[in-house]
Coordinates of C-alpha atoms and ligand atoms in Angstrom, one line a residue:
X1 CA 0.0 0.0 0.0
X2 CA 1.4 3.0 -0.6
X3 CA 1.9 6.0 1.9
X4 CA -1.2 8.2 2.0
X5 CA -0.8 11.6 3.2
X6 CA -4.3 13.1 4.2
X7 CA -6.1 16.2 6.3
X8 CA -7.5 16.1 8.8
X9 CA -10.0 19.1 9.1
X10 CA -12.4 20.0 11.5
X11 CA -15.4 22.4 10.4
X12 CA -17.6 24.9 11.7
X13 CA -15.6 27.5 12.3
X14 CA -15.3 31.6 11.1
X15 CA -11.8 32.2 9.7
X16 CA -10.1 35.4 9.8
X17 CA -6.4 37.2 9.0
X18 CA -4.8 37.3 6.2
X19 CA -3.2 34.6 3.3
X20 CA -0.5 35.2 0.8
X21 CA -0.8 34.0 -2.8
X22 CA 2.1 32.7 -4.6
X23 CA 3.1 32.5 -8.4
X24 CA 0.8 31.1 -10.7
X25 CA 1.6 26.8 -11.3
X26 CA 0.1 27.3 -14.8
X27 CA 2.9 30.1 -15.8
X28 CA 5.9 28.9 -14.1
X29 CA 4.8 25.6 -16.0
X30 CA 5.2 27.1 -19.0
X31 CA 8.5 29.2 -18.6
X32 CA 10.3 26.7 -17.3
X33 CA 9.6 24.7 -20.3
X34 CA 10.5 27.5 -22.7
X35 CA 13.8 27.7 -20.8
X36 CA 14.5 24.7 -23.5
X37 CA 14.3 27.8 -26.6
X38 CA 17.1 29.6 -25.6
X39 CA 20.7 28.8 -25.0
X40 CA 21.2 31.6 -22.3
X41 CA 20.5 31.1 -18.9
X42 CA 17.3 32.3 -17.2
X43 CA 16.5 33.1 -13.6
X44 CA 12.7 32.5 -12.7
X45 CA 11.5 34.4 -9.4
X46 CA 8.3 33.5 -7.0
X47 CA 8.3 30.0 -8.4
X48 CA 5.6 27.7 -6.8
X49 CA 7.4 25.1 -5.3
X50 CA 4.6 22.7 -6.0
X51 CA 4.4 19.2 -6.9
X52 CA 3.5 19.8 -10.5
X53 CA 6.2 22.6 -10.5
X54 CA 9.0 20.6 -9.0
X55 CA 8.2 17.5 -11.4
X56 CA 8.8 19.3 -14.5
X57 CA 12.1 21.2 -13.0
X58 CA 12.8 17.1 -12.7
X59 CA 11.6 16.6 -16.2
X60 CA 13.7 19.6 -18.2
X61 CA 16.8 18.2 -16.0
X62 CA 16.4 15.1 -17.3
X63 CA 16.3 16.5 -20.7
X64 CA 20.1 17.9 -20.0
X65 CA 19.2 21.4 -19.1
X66 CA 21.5 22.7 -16.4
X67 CA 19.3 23.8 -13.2
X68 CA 20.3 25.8 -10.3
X69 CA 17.6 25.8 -7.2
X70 CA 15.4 26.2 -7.0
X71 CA 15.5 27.7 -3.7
X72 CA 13.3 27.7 -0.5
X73 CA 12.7 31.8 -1.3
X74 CA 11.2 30.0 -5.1
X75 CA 14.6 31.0 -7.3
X76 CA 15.8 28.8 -9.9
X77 CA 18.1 29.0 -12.8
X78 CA 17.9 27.1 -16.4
X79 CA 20.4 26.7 -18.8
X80 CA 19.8 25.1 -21.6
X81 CA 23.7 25.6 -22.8
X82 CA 24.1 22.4 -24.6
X83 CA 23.1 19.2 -26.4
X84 CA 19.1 18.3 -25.2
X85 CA 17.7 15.2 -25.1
X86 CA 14.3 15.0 -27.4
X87 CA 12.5 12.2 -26.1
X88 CA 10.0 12.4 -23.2
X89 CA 10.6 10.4 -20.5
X90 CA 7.5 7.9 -20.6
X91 CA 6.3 7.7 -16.9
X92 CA 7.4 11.7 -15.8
X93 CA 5.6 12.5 -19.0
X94 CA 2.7 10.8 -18.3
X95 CA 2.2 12.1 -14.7
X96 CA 1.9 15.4 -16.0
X97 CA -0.4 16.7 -18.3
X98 CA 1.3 19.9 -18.4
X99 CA 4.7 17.6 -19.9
X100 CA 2.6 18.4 -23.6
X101 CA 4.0 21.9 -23.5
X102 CA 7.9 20.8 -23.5
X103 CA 7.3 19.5 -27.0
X104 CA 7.5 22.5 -29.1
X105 CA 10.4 24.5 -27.5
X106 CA 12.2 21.0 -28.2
X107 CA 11.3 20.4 -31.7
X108 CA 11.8 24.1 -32.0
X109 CA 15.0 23.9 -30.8
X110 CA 16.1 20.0 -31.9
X111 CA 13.7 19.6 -35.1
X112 CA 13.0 16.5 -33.5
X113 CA 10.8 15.0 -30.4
X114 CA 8.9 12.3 -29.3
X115 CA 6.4 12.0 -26.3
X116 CA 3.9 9.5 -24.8
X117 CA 0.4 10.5 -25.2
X118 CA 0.0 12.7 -22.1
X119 CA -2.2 11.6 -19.2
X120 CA -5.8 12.3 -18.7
X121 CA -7.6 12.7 -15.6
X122 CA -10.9 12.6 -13.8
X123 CA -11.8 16.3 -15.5
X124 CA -11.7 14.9 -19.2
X125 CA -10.1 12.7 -21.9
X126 CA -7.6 15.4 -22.7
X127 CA -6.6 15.1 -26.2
X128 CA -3.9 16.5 -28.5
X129 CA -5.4 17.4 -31.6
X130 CA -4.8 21.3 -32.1
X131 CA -1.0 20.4 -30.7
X132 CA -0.6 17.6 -34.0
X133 CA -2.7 19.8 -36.5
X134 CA -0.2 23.2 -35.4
X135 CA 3.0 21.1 -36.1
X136 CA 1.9 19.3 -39.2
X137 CA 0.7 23.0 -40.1
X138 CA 4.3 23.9 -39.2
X139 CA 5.7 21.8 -42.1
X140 CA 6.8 19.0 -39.3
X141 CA 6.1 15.0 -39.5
X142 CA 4.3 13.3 -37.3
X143 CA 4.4 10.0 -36.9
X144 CA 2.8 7.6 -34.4
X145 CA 4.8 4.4 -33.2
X146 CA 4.0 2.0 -29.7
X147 CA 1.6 5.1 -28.2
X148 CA 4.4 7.3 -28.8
X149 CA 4.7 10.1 -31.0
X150 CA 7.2 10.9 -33.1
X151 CA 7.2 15.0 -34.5
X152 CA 10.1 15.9 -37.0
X153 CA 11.0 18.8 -38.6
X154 CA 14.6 18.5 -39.6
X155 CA 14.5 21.9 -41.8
X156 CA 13.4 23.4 -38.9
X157 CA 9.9 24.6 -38.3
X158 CA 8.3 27.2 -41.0
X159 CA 5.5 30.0 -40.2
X160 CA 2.2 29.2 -40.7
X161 CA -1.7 30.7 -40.4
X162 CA -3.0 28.0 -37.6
X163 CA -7.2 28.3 -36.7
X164 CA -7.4 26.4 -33.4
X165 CA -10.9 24.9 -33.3
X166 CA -11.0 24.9 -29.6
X167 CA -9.4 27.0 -27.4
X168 CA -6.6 25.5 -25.9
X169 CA -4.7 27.4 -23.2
X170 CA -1.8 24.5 -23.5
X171 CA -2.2 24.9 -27.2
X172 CA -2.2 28.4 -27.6
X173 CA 1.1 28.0 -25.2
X174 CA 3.0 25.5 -27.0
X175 CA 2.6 26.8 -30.7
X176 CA 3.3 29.8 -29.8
X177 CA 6.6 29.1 -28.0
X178 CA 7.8 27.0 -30.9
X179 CA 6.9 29.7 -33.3
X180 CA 9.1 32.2 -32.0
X181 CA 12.4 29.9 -33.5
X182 CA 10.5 29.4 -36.8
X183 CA 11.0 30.9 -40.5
X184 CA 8.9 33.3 -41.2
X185 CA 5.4 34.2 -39.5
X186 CA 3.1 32.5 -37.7
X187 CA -0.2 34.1 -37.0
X188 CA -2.5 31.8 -34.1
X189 CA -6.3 32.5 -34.8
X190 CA -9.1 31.8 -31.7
X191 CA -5.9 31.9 -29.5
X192 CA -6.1 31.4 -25.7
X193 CA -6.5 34.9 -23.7
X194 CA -5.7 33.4 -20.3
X195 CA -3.2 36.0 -18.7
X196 CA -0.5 33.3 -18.1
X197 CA -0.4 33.3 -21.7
X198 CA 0.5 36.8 -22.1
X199 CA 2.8 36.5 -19.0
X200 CA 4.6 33.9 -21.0
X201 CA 4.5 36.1 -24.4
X202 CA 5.7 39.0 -22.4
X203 CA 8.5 37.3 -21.2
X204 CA 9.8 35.4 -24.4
X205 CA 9.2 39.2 -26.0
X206 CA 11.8 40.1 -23.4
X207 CA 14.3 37.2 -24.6
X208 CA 14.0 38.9 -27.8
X209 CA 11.0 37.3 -29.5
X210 CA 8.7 39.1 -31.6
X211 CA 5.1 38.4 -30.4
X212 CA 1.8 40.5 -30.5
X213 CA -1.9 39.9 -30.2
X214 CA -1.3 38.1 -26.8
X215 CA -4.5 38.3 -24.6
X216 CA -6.6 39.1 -28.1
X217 CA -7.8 36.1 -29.7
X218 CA -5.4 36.4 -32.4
X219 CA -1.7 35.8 -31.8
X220 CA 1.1 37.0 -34.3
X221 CA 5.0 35.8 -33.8
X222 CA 7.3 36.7 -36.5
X223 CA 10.4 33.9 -36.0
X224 CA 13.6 35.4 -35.0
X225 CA 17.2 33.0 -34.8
X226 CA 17.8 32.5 -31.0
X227 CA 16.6 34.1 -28.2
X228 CA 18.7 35.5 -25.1
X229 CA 18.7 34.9 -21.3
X230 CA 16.7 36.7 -19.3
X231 CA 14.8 37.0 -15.5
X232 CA 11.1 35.6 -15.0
X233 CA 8.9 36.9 -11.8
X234 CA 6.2 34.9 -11.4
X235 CA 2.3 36.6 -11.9
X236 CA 0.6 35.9 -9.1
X237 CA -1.9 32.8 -8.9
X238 CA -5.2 33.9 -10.0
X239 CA -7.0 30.4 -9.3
X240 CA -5.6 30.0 -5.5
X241 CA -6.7 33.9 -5.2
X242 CA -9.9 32.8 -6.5
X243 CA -10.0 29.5 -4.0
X244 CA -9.1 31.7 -0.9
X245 CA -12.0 34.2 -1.7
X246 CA -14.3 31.5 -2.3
X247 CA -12.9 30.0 1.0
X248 CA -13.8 32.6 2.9
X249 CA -17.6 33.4 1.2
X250 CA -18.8 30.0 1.9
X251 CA -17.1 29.9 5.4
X252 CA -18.8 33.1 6.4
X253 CA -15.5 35.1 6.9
X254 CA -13.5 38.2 6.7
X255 CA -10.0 37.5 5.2
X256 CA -7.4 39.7 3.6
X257 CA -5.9 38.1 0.3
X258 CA -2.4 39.6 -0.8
X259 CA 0.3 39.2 -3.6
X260 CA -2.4 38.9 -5.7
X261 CA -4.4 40.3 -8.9
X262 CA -7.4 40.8 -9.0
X263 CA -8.3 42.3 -11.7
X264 CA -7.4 39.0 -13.2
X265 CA -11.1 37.8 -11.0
X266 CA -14.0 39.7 -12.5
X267 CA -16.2 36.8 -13.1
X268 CA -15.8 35.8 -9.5
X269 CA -15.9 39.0 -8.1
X270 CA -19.7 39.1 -10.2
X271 CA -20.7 36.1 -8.4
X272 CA -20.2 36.8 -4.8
X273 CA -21.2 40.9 -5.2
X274 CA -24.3 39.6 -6.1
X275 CA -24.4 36.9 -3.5
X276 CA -24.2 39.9 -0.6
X277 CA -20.4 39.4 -0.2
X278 CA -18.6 42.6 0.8
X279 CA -15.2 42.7 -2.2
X280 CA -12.7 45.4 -2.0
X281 CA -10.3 45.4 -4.1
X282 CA -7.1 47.2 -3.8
X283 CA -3.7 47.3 -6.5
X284 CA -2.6 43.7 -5.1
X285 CA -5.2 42.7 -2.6
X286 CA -8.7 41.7 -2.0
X287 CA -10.4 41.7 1.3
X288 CA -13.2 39.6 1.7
X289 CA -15.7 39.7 3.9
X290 CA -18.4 37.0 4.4
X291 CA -19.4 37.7 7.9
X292 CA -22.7 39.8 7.7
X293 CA -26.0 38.2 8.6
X294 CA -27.9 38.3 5.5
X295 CA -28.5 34.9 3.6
X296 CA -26.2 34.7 0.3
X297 CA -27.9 34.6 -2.8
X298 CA -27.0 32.5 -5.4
X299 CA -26.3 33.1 -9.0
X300 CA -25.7 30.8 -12.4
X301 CA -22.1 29.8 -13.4
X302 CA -20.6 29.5 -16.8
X303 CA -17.1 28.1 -17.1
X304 CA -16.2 30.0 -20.2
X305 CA -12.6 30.4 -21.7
X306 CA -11.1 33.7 -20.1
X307 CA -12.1 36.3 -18.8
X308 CA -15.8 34.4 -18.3
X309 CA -15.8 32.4 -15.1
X310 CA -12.4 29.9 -14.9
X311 CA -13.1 25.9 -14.8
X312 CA -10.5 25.9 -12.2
X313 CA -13.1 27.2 -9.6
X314 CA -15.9 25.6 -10.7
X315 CA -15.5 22.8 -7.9
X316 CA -14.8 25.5 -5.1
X317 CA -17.7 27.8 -6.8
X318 CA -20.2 24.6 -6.1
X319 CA -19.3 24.3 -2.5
X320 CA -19.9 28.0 -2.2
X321 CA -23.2 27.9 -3.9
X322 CA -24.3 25.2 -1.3
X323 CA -24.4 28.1 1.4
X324 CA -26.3 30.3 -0.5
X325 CA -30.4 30.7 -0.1
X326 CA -31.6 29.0 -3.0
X327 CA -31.2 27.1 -6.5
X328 CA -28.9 27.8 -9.1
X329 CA -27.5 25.9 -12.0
X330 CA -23.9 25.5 -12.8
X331 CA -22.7 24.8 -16.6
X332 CA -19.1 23.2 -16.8
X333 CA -18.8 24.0 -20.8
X334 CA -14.9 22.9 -20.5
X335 CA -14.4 19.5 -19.8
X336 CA -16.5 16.5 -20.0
X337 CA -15.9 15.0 -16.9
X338 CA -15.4 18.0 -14.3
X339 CA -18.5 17.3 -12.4
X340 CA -18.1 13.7 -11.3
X341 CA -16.6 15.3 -8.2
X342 CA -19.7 16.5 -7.1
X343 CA -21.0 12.9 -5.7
X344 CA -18.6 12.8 -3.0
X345 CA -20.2 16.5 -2.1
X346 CA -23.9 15.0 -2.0
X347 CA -22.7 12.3 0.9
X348 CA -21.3 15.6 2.6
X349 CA -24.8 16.6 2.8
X350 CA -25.3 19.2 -0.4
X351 CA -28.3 18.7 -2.2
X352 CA -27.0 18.5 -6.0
X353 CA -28.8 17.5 -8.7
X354 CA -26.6 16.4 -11.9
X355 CA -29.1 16.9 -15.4
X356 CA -26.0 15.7 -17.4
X357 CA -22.0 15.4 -17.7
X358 CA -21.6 19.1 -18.1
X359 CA -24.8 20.5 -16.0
X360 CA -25.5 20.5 -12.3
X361 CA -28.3 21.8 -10.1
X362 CA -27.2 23.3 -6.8
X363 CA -29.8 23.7 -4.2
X364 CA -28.9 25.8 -0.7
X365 CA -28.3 26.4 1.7
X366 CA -27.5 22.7 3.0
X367 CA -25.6 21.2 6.4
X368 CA -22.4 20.3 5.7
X369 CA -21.2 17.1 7.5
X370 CA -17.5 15.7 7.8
X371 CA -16.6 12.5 6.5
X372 CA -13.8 10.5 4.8
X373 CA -13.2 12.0 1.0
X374 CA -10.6 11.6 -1.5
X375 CA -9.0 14.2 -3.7
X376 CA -9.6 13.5 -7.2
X377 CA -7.9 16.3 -8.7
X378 CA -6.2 19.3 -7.6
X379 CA -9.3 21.7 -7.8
X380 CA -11.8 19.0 -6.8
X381 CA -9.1 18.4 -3.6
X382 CA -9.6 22.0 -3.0
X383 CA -13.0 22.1 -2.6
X384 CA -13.3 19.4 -0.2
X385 CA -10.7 21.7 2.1
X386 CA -13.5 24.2 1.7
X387 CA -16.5 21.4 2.2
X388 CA -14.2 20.1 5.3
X389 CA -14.1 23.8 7.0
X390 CA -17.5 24.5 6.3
X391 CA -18.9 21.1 7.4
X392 CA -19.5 20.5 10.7
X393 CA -17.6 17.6 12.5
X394 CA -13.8 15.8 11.2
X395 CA -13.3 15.4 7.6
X396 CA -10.7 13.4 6.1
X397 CA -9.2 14.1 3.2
X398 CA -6.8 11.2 1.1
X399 CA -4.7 11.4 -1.9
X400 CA -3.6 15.0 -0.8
X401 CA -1.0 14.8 -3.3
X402 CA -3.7 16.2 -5.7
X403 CA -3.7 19.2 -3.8
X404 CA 0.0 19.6 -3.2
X405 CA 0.1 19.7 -7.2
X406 CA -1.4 23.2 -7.2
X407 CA -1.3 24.5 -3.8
X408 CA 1.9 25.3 -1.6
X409 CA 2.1 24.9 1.7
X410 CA -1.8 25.1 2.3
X411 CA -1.9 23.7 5.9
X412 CA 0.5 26.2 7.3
X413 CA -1.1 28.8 5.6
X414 CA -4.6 27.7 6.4
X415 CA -4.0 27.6 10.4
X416 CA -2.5 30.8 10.9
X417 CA -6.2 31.8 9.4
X418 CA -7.5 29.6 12.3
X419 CA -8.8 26.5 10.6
X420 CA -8.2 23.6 12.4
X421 CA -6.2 21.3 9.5
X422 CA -3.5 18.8 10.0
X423 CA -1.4 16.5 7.7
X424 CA -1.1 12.8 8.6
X425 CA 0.3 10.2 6.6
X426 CA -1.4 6.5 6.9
X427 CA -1.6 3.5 5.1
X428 CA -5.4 3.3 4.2
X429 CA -7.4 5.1 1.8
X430 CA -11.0 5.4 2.5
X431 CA -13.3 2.8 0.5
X432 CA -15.4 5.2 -0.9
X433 CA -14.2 7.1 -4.3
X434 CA -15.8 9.5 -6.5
X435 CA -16.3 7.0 -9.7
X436 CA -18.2 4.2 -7.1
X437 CA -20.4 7.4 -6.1
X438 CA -21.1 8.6 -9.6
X439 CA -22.9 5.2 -10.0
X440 CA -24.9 5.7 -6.6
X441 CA -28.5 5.5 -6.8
X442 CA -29.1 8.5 -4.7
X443 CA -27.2 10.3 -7.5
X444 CA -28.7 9.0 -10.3
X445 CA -29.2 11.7 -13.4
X446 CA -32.8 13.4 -12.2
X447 CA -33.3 14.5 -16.0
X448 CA -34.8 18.2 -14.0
X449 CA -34.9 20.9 -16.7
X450 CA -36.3 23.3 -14.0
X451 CA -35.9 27.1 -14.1
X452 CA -33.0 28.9 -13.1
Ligands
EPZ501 C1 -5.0 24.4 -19.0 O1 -5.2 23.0 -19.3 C2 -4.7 24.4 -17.5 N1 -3.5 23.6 -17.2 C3 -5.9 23.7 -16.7 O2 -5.7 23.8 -15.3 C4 -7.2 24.5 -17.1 O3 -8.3 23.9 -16.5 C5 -7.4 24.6 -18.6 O4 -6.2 25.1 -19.2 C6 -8.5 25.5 -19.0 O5 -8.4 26.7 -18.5 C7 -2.3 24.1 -17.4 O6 -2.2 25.3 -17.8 C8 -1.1 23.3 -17.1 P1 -7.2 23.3 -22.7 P2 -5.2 22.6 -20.9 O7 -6.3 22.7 -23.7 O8 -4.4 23.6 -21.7 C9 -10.0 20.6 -25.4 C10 -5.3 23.0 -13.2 O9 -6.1 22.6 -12.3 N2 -8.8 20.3 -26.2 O10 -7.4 24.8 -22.6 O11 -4.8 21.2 -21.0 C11 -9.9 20.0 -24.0 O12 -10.3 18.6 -24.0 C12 -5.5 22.6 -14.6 O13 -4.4 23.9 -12.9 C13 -8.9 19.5 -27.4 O14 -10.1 19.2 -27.8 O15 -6.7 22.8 -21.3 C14 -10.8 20.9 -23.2 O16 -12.2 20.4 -23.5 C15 -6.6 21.6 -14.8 N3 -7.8 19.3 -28.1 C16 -10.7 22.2 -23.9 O17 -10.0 22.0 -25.2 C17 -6.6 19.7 -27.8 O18 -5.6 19.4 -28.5 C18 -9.8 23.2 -23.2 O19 -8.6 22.5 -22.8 C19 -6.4 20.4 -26.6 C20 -7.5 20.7 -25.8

């Protein structure tokens, strides 16, 4: 068996003080990857030292870049000075999804690499269509061999006029970052707007790249030869802003978020406004304050692409919407399976209602009660923190590793808040997991159209 690590929370009680944010997993991700364009060494600052974070500072060493750190202050330096290794280590590679993006700054840079298709999890099948379509677009090969791929381009990549039929933030990412070595032009249409993308443009732009159009749905990179070394500081983490203020509306607190950006949070700030909670925002903080009387009314969620409402907090959006006075229906337009999370939820005690994969009905406000849960996912392992310190009685939470992936340090950072949470590591996992729920009875699809 191996070694579990779990929290133990216990619920019921107002939090209050203030929480620091830290740089943003989903654009350290990506720098450290493009760290593999340039043959100059780069410092990145504020880096999350999370599990997803650490793996791929593994993964890019493995590949033969030099790396420095990173250090307990979140400093660490890449040089990619000489020969790189082009194939993807199989099992790294599939642990994280995120390994995708390392493929075009090293075909970009080798004209050659091969990776495993990357791993799904419980949020969707995950696939890699716009990634294939951008490189064969890009004049490269690819070729398909023991459920590895294999992506040459041994005249180097050329410019190209790519329409991405989905939005992909990965894909908007990873095209774009081996477009900055190609010849010629490449112009990316229905681009990813997520601001970690135009963190990531900024930067390379910085290195000397030649990229405009970032955070517009239309991306334009005119190739350049090489690009030089240069220092990274880490944006702030929009989605653990976004956890922490949802933390603290369905808690019923006051609590002072710093480091962060919140202008980066209309869509959230929308939702809770409206639900009655008090949001003032200042140049890199929000305070948030839960604690008046009146019942919180709920409102509709989207997921949309950004800046509508992020899929990331989705799952901590539900558990806040199970507090609030009444119905309201939340549409997860992102990723197929994003929802299954929500059975574990209903044997907390939340009424839900699931009318299909990508639609759920949440009715409030409900009595939260603490029980054993395991993390599914990082976001989904979020909101059970939030479930757990809303619920009343022990909850334990298993597979915390999810939740490591994506959030530093949460425990420490939790009690000095006043939440009662502790890490224990044990041997058993609970019996119950969220598949086995998704087939229980008591959450069978209702097929409700109601109103909302
Ligand atoms: C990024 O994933 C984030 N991960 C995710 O955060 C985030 O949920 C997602 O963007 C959406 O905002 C990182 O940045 C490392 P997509 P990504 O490609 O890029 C479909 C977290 O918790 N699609 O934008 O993998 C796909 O199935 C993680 O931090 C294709 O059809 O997501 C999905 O339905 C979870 N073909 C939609 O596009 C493709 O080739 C959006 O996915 C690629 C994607």
């Amino acid at each position: 068996m191996t070694q579990d690590q779990q929290f133990i929370i216990r619920g019921g009680r107002i939090l209050s003080g203030t929480v620091r944010v830290g740089g943003a997993k989903n654009a350290a991700l990506k720098v450290i990857a493009a760290s593999l364009l340039s043959k100059e060494p780069w410092r990145i600052e504020r880096l999350p030292l999370v599990e997803d974070v650490l793996r791929v500072v593994e993964l890019v060493r493995s590949l033969g870049v030099a790396v420095s750190g990173p250090q307990v202050d979140g400093t660490v330096i890449l040089h990619a000075e000489g020969e790189v290794v082009s194939d993807l280590d199989t099992e790294i590679a599939k642990r994280i999804r995120a390994s995708i993006v390392l493929t075009g700054p090293i075909l970009a840079r080798q004209g050659r690499v091969s990776f495993p298709h990357p791993g799904g999890c419980v949020i969707g099948e995950r696939p890699i269509d716009v990634f294939l379509k951008g490189y064969r677009a890009m004049g490269a090969e690819v070729a398909e061999e023991n459920d590895r791929y294999v992506v040459t381009a041994l005249g180097g990549l050329r410019g190209a006029d790519i329409f991405f039929p989905v939005v992909s933030v990965t894909g908007t990412e990873t095209l774009m970052m081996a477009a900055t070595l190609a010849k010629g032009t490449t112009v990316l249409r229905n681009a990813a707007m997520e601001p970690e993308v135009a963190s990531l443009a900024d930067f390379l732009n910085a290195c000397g790249a030649r990229i405009s159009g970032h955070g517009t749905p239309t991306i334009r990179i005119e190739g350049v030869d090489a690009l030089g070394g240069g220092t990274y500081r880490t944006m702030p983490d929009r989605i653990e802003t976004g956890s922490f203020a949802l933390m603290a509306a369905a808690t019923r607190s006051k609590i002072a978020i710093e480091a962060c950006e919140p202008s980066h949070l209309d869509a959230l700030w929308d939702l809770l406004q409206y639900a009655g909670v008090l949001v003032e925002k200042r140049e890199q903080s929000v305070l948030i304050d839960a604690t008046g009387s009146a019942p919180l009314a709920p409102k509709n969620i989207t997921t949309h692409e950004y800046p509508g409402f992020a899929t990331d907090l989705q799952a901590p959006a539900v558990v806040f919407l199970t507090q609030c006075s009444g119905a309201a229906r939340v549409h997860e337009t992102i990723f197929e399976g994003r929802l299954q999370w929500t059975g574990d939820l209903v044997r907390m005690g939340a009424s839900i209602e699931m009318a299909d994969p990508h639609r759920v009905f949440v009715h409030g406000p409900a009595s939260l009660r603490g029980r054993s849960i395991k993390s599914p996912d990082i976001r989904a392992g979020m909101a059970f923190v939030i479930a757990a310190l809303v619920a009343e009685g022990e909850t334990t939470i298993h597979n915390i590793y999810q939740i490591d992936r994506g959030y530093e340090k949460l425990e420490e950072r939790l009690r000095r808040i006043g939440a009662d949470i502790r890490r224990v590591t044990g041997n058993q996992e609970p019996v119950i997991s969220t598949s086995s729920v998704a087939d229980d009875a008591s959450y069978a699809l209702s097929g409700r159209t109601g109103k909302f």
